[in-house]
PDB file of C-alpha atoms in Angstrom:
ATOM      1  CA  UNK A   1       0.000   0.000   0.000  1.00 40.00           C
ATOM      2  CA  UNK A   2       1.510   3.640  -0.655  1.00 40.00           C
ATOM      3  CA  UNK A   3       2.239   5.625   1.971  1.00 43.00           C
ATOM      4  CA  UNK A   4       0.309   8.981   2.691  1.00 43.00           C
ATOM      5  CA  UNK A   5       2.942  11.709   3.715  1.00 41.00           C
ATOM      6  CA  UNK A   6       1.682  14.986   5.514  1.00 40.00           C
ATOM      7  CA  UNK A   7       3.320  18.020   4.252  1.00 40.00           C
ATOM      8  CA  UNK A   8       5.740  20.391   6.594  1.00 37.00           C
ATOM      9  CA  UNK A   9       3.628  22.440   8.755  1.00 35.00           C
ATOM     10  CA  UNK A  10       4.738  26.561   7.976  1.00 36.00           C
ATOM     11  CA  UNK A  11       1.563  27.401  10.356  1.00 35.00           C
ATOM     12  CA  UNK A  12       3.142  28.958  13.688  1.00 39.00           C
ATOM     13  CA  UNK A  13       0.690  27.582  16.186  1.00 37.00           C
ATOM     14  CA  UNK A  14       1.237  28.888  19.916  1.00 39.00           C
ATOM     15  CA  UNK A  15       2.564  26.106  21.781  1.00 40.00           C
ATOM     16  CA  UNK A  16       0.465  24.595  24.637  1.00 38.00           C
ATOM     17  CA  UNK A  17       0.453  21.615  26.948  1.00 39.00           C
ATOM     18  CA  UNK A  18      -1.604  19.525  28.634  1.00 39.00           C
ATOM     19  CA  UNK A  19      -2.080  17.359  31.725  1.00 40.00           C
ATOM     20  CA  UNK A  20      -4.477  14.341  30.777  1.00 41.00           C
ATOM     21  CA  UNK A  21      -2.985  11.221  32.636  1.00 42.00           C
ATOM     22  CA  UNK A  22      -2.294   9.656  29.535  1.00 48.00           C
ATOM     23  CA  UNK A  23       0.385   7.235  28.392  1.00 58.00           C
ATOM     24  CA  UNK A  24       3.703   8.712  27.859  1.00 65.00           C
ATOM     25  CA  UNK A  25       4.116   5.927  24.629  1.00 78.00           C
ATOM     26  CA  UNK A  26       1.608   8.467  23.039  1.00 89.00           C
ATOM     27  CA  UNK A  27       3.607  11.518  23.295  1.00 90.00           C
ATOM     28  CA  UNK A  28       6.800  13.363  22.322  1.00 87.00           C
ATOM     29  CA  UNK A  29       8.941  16.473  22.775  1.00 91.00           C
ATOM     30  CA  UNK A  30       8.212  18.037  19.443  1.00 94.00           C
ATOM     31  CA  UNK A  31       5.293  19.020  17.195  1.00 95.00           C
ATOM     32  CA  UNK A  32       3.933  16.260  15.359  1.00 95.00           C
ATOM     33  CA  UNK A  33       2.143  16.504  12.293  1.00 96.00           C
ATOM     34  CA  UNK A  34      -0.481  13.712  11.358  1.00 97.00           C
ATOM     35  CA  UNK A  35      -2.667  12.829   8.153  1.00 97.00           C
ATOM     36  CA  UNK A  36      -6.376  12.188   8.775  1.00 96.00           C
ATOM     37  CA  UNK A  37      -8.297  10.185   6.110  1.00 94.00           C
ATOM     38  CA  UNK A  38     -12.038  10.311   7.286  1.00 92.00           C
ATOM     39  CA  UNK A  39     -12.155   6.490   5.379  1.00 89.00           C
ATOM     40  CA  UNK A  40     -11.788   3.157   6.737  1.00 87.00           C
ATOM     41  CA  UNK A  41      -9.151   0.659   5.081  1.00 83.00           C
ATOM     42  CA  UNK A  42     -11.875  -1.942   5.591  1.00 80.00           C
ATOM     43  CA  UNK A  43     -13.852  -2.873   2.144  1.00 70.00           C
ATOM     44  CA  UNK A  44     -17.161  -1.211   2.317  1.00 68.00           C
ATOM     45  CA  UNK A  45     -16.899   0.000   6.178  1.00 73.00           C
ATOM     46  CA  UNK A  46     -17.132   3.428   7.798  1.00 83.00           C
ATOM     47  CA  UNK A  47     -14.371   4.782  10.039  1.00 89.00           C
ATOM     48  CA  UNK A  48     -10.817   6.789  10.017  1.00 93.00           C
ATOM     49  CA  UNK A  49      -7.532   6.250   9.119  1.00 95.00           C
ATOM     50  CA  UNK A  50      -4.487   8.429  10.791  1.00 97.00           C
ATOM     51  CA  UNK A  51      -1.056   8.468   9.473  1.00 97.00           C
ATOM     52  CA  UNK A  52       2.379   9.563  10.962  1.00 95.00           C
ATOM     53  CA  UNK A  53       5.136  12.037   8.935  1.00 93.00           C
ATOM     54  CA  UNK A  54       6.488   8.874   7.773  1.00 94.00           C
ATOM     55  CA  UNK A  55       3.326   7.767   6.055  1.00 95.00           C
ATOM     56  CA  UNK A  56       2.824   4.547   8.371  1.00 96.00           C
ATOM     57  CA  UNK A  57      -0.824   3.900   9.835  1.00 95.00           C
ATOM     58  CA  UNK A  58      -1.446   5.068  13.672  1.00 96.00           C
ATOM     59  CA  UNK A  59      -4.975   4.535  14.002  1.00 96.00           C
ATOM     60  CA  UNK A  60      -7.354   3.395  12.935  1.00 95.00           C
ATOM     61  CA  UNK A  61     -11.187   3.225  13.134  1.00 92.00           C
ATOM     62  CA  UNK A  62     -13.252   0.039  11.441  1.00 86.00           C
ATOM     63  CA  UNK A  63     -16.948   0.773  11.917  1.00 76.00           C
ATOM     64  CA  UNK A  64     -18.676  -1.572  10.148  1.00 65.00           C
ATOM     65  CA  UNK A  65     -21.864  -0.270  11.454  1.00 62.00           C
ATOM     66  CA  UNK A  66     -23.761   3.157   9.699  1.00 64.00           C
ATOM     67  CA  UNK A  67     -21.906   5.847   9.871  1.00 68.00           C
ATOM     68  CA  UNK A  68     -21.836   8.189  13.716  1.00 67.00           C
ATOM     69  CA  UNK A  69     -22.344   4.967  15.284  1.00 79.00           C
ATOM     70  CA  UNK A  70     -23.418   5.745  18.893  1.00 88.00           C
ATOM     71  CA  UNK A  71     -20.321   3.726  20.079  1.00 90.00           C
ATOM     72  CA  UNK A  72     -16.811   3.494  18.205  1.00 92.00           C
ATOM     73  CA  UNK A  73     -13.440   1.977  19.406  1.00 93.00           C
ATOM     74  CA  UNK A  74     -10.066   3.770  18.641  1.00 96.00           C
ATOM     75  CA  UNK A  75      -7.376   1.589  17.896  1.00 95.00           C
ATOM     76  CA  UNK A  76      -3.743   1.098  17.285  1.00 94.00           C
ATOM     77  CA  UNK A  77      -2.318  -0.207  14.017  1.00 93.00           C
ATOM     78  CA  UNK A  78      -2.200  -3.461  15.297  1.00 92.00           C
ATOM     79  CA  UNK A  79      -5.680  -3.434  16.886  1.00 92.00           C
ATOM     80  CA  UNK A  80      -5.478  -2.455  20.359  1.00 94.00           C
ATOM     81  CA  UNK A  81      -8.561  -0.484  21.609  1.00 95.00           C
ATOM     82  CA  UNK A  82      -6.993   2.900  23.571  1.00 95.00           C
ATOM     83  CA  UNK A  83     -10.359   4.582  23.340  1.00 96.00           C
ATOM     84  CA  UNK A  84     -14.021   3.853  23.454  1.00 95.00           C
ATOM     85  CA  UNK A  85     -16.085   6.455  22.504  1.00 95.00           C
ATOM     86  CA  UNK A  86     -19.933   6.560  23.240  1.00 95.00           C
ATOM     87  CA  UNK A  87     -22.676   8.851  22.676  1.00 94.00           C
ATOM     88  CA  UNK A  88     -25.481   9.559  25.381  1.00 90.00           C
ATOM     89  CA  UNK A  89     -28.530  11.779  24.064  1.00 86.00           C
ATOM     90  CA  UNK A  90     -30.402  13.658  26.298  1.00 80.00           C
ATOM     91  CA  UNK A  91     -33.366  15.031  24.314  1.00 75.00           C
ATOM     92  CA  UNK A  92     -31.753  17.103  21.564  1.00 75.00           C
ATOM     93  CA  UNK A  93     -28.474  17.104  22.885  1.00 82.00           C
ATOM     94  CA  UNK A  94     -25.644  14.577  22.721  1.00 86.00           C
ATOM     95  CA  UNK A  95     -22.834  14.417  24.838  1.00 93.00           C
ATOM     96  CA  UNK A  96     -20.099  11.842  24.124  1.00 95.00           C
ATOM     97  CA  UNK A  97     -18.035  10.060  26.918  1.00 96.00           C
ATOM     98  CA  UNK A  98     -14.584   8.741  26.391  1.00 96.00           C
ATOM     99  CA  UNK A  99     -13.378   5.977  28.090  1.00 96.00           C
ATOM    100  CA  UNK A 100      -9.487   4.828  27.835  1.00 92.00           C
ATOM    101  CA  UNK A 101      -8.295   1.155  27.886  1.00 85.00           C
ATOM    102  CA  UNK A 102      -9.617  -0.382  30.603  1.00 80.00           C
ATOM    103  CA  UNK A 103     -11.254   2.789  32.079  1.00 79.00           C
ATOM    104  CA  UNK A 104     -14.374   2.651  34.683  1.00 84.00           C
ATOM    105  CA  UNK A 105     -14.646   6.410  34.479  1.00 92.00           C
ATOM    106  CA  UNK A 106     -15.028   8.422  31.298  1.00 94.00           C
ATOM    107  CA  UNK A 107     -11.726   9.919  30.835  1.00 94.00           C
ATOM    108  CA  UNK A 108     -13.511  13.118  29.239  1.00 96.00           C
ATOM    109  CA  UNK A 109     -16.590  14.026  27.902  1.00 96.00           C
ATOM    110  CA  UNK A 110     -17.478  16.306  25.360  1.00 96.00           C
ATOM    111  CA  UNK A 111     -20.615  18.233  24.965  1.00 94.00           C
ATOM    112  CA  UNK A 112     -21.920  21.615  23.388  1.00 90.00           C
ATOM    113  CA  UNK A 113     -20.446  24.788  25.030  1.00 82.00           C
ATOM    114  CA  UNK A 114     -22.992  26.609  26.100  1.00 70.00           C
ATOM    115  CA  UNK A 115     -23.150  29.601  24.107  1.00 63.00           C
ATOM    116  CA  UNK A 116     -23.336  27.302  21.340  1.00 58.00           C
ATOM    117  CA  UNK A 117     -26.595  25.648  23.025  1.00 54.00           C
ATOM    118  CA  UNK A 118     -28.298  29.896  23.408  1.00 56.00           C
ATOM    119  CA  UNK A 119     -27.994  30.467  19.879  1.00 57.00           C
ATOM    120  CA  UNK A 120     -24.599  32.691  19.379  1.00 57.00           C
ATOM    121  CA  UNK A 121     -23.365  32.082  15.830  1.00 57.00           C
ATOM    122  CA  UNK A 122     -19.601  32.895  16.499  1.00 57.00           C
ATOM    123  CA  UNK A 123     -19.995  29.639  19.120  1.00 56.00           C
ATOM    124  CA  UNK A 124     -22.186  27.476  17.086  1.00 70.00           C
ATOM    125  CA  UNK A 125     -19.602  24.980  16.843  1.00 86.00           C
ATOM    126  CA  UNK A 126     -18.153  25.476  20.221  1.00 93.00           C
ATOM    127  CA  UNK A 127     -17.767  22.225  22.105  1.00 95.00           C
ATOM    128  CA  UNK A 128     -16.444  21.940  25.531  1.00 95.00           C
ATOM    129  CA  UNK A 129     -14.197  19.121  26.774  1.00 97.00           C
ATOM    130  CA  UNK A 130     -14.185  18.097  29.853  1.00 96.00           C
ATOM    131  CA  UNK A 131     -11.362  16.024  31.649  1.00 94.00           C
ATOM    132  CA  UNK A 132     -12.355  13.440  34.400  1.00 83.00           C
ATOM    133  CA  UNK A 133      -9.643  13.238  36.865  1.00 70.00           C
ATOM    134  CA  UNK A 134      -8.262  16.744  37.287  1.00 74.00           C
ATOM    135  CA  UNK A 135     -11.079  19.572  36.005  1.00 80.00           C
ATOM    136  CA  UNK A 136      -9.302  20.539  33.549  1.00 91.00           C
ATOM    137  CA  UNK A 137     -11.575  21.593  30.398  1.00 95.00           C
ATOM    138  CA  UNK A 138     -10.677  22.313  26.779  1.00 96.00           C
ATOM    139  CA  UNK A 139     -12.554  24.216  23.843  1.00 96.00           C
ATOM    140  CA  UNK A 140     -12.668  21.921  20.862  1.00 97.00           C
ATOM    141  CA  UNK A 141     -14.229  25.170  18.118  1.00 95.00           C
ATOM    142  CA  UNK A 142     -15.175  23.896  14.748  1.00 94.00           C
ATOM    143  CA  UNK A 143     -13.348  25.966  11.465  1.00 93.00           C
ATOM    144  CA  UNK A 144     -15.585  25.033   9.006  1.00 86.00           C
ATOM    145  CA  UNK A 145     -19.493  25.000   8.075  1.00 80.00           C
ATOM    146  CA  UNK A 146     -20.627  21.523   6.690  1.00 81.00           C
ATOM    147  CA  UNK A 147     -19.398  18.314   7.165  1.00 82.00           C
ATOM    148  CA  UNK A 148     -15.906  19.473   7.582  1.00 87.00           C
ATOM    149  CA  UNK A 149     -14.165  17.895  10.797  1.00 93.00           C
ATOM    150  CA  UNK A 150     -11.683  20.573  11.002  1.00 95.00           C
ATOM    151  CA  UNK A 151     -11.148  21.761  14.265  1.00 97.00           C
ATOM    152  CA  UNK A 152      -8.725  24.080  17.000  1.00 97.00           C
ATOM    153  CA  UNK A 153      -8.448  23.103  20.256  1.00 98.00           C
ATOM    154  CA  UNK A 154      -7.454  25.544  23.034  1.00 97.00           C
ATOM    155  CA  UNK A 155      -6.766  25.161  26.704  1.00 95.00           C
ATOM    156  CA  UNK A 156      -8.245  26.973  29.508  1.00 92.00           C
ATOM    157  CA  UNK A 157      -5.913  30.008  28.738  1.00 94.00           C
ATOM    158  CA  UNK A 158      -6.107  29.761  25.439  1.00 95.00           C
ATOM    159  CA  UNK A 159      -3.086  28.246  23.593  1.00 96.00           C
ATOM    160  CA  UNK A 160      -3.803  25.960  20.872  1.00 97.00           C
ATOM    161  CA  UNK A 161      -3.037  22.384  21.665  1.00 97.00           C
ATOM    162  CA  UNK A 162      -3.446  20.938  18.531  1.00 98.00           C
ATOM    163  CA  UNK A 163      -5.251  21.780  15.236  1.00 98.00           C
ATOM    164  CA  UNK A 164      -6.980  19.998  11.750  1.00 97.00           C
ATOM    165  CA  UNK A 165      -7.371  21.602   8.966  1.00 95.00           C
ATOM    166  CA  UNK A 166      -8.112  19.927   5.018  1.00 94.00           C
ATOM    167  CA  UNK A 167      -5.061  19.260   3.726  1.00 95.00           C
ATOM    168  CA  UNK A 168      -3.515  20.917   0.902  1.00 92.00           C
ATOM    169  CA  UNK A 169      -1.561  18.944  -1.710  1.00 89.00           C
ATOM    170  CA  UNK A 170       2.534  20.393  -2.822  1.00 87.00           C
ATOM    171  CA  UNK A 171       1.049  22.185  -5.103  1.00 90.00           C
ATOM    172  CA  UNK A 172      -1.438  23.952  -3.037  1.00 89.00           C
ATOM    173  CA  UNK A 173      -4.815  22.160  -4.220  1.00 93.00           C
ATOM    174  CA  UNK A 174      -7.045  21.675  -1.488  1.00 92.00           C
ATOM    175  CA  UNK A 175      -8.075  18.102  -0.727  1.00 92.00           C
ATOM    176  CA  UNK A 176     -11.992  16.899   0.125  1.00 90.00           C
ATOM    177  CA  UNK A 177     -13.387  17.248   3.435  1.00 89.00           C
ATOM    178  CA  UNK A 178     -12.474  13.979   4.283  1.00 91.00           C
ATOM    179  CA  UNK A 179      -8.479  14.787   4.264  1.00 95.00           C
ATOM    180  CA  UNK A 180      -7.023  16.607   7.198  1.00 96.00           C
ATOM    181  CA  UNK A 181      -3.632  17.549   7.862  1.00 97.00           C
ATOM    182  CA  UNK A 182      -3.645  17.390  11.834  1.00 97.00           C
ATOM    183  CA  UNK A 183      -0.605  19.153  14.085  1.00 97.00           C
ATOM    184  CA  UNK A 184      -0.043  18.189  17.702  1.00 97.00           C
ATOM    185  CA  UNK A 185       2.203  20.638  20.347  1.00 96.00           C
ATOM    186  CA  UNK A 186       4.880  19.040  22.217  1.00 95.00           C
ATOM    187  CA  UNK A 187       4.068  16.876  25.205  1.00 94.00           C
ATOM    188  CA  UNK A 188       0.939  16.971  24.306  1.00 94.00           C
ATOM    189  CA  UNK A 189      -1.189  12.869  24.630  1.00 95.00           C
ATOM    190  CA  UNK A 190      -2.071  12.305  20.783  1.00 95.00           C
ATOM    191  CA  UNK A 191      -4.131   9.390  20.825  1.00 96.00           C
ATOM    192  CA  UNK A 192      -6.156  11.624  23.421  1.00 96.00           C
ATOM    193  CA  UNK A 193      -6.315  13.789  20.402  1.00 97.00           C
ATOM    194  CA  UNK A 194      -7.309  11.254  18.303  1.00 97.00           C
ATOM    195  CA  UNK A 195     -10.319  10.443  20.292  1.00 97.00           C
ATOM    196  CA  UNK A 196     -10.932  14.012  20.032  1.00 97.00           C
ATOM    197  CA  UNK A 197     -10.805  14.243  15.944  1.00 96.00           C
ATOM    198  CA  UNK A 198     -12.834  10.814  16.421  1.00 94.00           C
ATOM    199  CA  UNK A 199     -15.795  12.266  17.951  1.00 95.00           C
ATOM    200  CA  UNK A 200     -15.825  15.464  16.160  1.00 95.00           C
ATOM    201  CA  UNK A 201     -15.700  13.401  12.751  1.00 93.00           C
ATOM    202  CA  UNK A 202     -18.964  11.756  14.245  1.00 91.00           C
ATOM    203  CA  UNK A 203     -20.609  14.998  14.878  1.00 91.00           C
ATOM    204  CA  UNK A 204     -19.977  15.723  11.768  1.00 90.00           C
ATOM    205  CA  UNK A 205     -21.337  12.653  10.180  1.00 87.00           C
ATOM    206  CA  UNK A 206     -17.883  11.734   8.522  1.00 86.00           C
ATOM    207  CA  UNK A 207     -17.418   8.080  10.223  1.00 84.00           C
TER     208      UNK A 207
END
């Protein structure tokens, strides 16, 4: 299979941190740049596919239910569930739960922020994430109209922590909505992030 490279990253994005009790295997000292193909490698199944600067698979997602599936596993390459992500409802509102390897407790949950939930149009796709252990909350705020998954997400002060947008090709073509070019700070839990790209791709109806 051919490998998908990401291109070099010439966007200066504020470096931030995080403190998410996660597993140090899933993070590094530098920015790391990731490929996200909103496809699964399965025949004729719904889910995502991430890829490292090197072009080798990461994750993965194999949903082989209809697509934003009301529970979805995030795994390794080799098939190792880290995440499991499920959706509660609550009338008209959804709020999804993540739950690590393992976990009792949701690890975080995501839900609408609540400006978003009163109507204001600069928050309208304004999500607030919620982590279980310590209180510490992130805004996950949507960059696109449609089915676009791309995202920013910002700690409690502000500084982007990581950051999808589509990705362009070498020569500056923009790819479909399904193709994003994602960028992780330092020290910062990626397959936490992952989860976090997951469920916002299932918000937006693209697994």
């Amino acid at each position: 299979m051919a490998k998908v490279h990401p291109l070099t990253v010439v966007t200066n994005i504020e470096d931030g941190s995080s403190s998410t009790s996660c597993s140090k295997n899933y993070m590094t000292s530098k920015r790391e740049t990731f490929t996200i193909w909103m496809k699964s490698l399965v025949m004729q199944g719904n889910g995502c596919t991430s890829f490292d600067e090197n072009g080798e698979i990461v994750y993965r997602i194999d949903n082989y239910d209809d697509k934003h599936s009301n529970e979805v596993f995030l795994m390794d390459l080799h098939g190792k569930v880290l995440f499991t992500l499920c959706e509660h409802r609550m009338g008209m509102l959804s709020r999804w739960k993540g739950y690590a390897t393992n976990g009792a407790k949701p690890m975080f949950r995501v839900r609408k922020s609540c400006r978003s939930i009163l109507g204001n149009k600069e928050s309208s796709n304004s999500y607030k994430v919620s982590m279980g252990s310590d209180g510490i909350c992130y805004r996950l705020q949507g960059l696109a109209a449609g089915k676009s998954a791309a995202f920013r997400l910002t700690d409690s002060n502000g500084r982007v922590v990581a950051e999808a947008k589509r990705k362009q090709s070498f020569s500056g073509v923009v790819l479909g909505d399904d193709i994003l070019s994602l960028v992780v700070e330092s020290d910062v839990d990626h397959s936490f992030i992952m989860a976090l790209v997951t469920v916002y791709g299932l918000i937006k109806r693209q697994i």
